[in-house]
C-alpha positions as a Markdown table, in Angstrom:
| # | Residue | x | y | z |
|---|---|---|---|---|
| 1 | Unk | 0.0 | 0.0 | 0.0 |
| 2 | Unk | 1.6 | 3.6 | -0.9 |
| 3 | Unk | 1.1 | 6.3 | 1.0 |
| 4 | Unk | -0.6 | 9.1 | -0.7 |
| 5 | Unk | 1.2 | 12.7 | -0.3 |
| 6 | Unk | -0.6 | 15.2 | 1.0 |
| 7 | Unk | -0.9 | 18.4 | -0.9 |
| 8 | Unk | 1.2 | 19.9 | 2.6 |
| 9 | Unk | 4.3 | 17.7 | 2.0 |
| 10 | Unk | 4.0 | 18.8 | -1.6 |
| 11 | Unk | 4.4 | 22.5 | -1.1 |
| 12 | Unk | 7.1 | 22.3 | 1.7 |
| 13 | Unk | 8.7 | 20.3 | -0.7 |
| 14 | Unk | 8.6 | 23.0 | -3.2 |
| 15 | Unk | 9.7 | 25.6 | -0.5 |
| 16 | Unk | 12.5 | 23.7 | 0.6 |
| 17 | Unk | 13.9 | 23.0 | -2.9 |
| 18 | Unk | 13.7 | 26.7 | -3.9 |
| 19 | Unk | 15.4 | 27.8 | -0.7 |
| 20 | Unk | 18.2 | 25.2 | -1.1 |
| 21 | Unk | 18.5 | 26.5 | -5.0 |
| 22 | Unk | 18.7 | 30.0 | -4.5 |
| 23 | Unk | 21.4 | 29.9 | -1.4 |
| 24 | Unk | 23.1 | 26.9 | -3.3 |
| 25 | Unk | 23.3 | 29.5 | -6.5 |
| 26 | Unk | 24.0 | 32.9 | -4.9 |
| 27 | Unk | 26.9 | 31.0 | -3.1 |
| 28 | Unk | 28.0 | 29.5 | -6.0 |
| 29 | Unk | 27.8 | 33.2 | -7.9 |
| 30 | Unk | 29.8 | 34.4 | -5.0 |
| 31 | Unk | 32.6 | 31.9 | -5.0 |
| 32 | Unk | 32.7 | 32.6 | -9.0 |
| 33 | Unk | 33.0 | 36.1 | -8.9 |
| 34 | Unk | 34.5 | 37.3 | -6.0 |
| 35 | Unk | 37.1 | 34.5 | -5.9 |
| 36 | Unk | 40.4 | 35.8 | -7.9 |
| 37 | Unk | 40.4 | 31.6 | -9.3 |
| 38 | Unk | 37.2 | 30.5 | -9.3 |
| 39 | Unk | 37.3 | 26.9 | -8.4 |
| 40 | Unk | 35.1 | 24.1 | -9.8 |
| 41 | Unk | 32.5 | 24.1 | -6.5 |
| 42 | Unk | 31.9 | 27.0 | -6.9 |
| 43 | Unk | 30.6 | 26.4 | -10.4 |
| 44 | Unk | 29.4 | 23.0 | -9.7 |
| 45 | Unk | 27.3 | 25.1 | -7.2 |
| 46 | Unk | 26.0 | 27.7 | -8.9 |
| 47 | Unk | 24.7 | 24.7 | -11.8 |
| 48 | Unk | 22.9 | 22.7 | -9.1 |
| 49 | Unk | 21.8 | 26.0 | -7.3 |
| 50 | Unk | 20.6 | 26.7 | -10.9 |
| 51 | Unk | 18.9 | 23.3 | -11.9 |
| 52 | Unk | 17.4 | 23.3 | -8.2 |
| 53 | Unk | 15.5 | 27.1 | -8.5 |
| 54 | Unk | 14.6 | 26.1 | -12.2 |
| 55 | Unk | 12.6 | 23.0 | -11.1 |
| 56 | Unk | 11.0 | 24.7 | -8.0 |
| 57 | Unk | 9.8 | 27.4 | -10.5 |
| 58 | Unk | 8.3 | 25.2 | -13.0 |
| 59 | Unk | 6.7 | 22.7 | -10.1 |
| 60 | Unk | 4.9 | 25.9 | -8.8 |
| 61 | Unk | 3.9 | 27.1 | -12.1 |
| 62 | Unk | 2.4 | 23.5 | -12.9 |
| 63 | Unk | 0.9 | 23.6 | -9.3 |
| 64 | Unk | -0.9 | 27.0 | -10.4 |
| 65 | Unk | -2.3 | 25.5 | -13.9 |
| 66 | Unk | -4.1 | 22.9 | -12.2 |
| 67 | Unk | -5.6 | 24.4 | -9.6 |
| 68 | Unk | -7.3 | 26.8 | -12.3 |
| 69 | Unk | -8.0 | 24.0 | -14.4 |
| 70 | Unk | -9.9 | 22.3 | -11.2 |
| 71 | Unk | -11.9 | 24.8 | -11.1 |
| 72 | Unk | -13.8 | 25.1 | -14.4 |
| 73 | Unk | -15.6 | 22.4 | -14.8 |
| 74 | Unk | -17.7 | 23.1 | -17.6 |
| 75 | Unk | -19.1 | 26.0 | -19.8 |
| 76 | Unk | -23.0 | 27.4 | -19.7 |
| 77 | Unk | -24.9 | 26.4 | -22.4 |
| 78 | Unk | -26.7 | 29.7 | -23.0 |
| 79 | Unk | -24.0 | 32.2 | -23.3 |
| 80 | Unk | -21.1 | 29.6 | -23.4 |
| 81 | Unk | -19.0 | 31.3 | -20.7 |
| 82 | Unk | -16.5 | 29.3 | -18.3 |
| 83 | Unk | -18.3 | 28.2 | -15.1 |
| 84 | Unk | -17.0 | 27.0 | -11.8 |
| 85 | Unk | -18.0 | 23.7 | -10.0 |
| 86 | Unk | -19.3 | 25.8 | -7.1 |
| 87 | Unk | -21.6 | 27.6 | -9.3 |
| 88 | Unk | -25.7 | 27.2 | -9.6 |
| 89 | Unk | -26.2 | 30.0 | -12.1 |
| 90 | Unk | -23.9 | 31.4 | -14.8 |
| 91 | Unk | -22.2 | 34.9 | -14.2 |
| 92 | Unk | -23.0 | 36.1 | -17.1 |
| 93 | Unk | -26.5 | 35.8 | -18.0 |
| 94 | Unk | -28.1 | 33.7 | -14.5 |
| 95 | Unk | -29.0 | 30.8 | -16.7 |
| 96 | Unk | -29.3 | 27.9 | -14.2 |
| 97 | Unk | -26.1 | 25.2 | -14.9 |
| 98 | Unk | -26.2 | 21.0 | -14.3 |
């Protein structure tokens, strides 16, 4: 039996990887530039730092596309205009939706 992750874990998750990116890449950026011979951490960091914040960013922007998706559910038949699953009556012109 798997455990199902809850959407909690999911987001912390998120959090913790774009935290760990960004200080992993500003550190790296920091060894690079500041340092008179940058050494390969330092680069090695600022790629992982890098690949980390890039995957946080795209998991929250995928996050945010289906949470709008969930919520239309349908479109109303008179005026064909995108309505929510809480919805009884259309916005736009109160016809009643199913």
């Amino acid at each position: 039996m798997t455990k199902k992750r809850s959407k909690f874990d999911k987001i912390t998750w998120i959090i913790t990887e774009l935290v760990l990116g960004l200080v992993a890449l500003v550190y790296g950026l920091y060894g690079v530039i500041g340092a008179h011979d940058p050494q390969v951490l330092y680069i090695i960091l600022a790629s992982v730092g890098c690949v980390l914040t890039l995957f946080a960013v795209v998991q929250i922007v995928i996050t945010r596309r289906r949470k709008k998706q969930d919520k239309i559910i349908h479109h109303c038949p008179k005026c064909g205009k995108k309505v929510e699953k809480a919805d009884e009556f259309c916005r736009k012109c109160g016809e009643k939706v199913e």
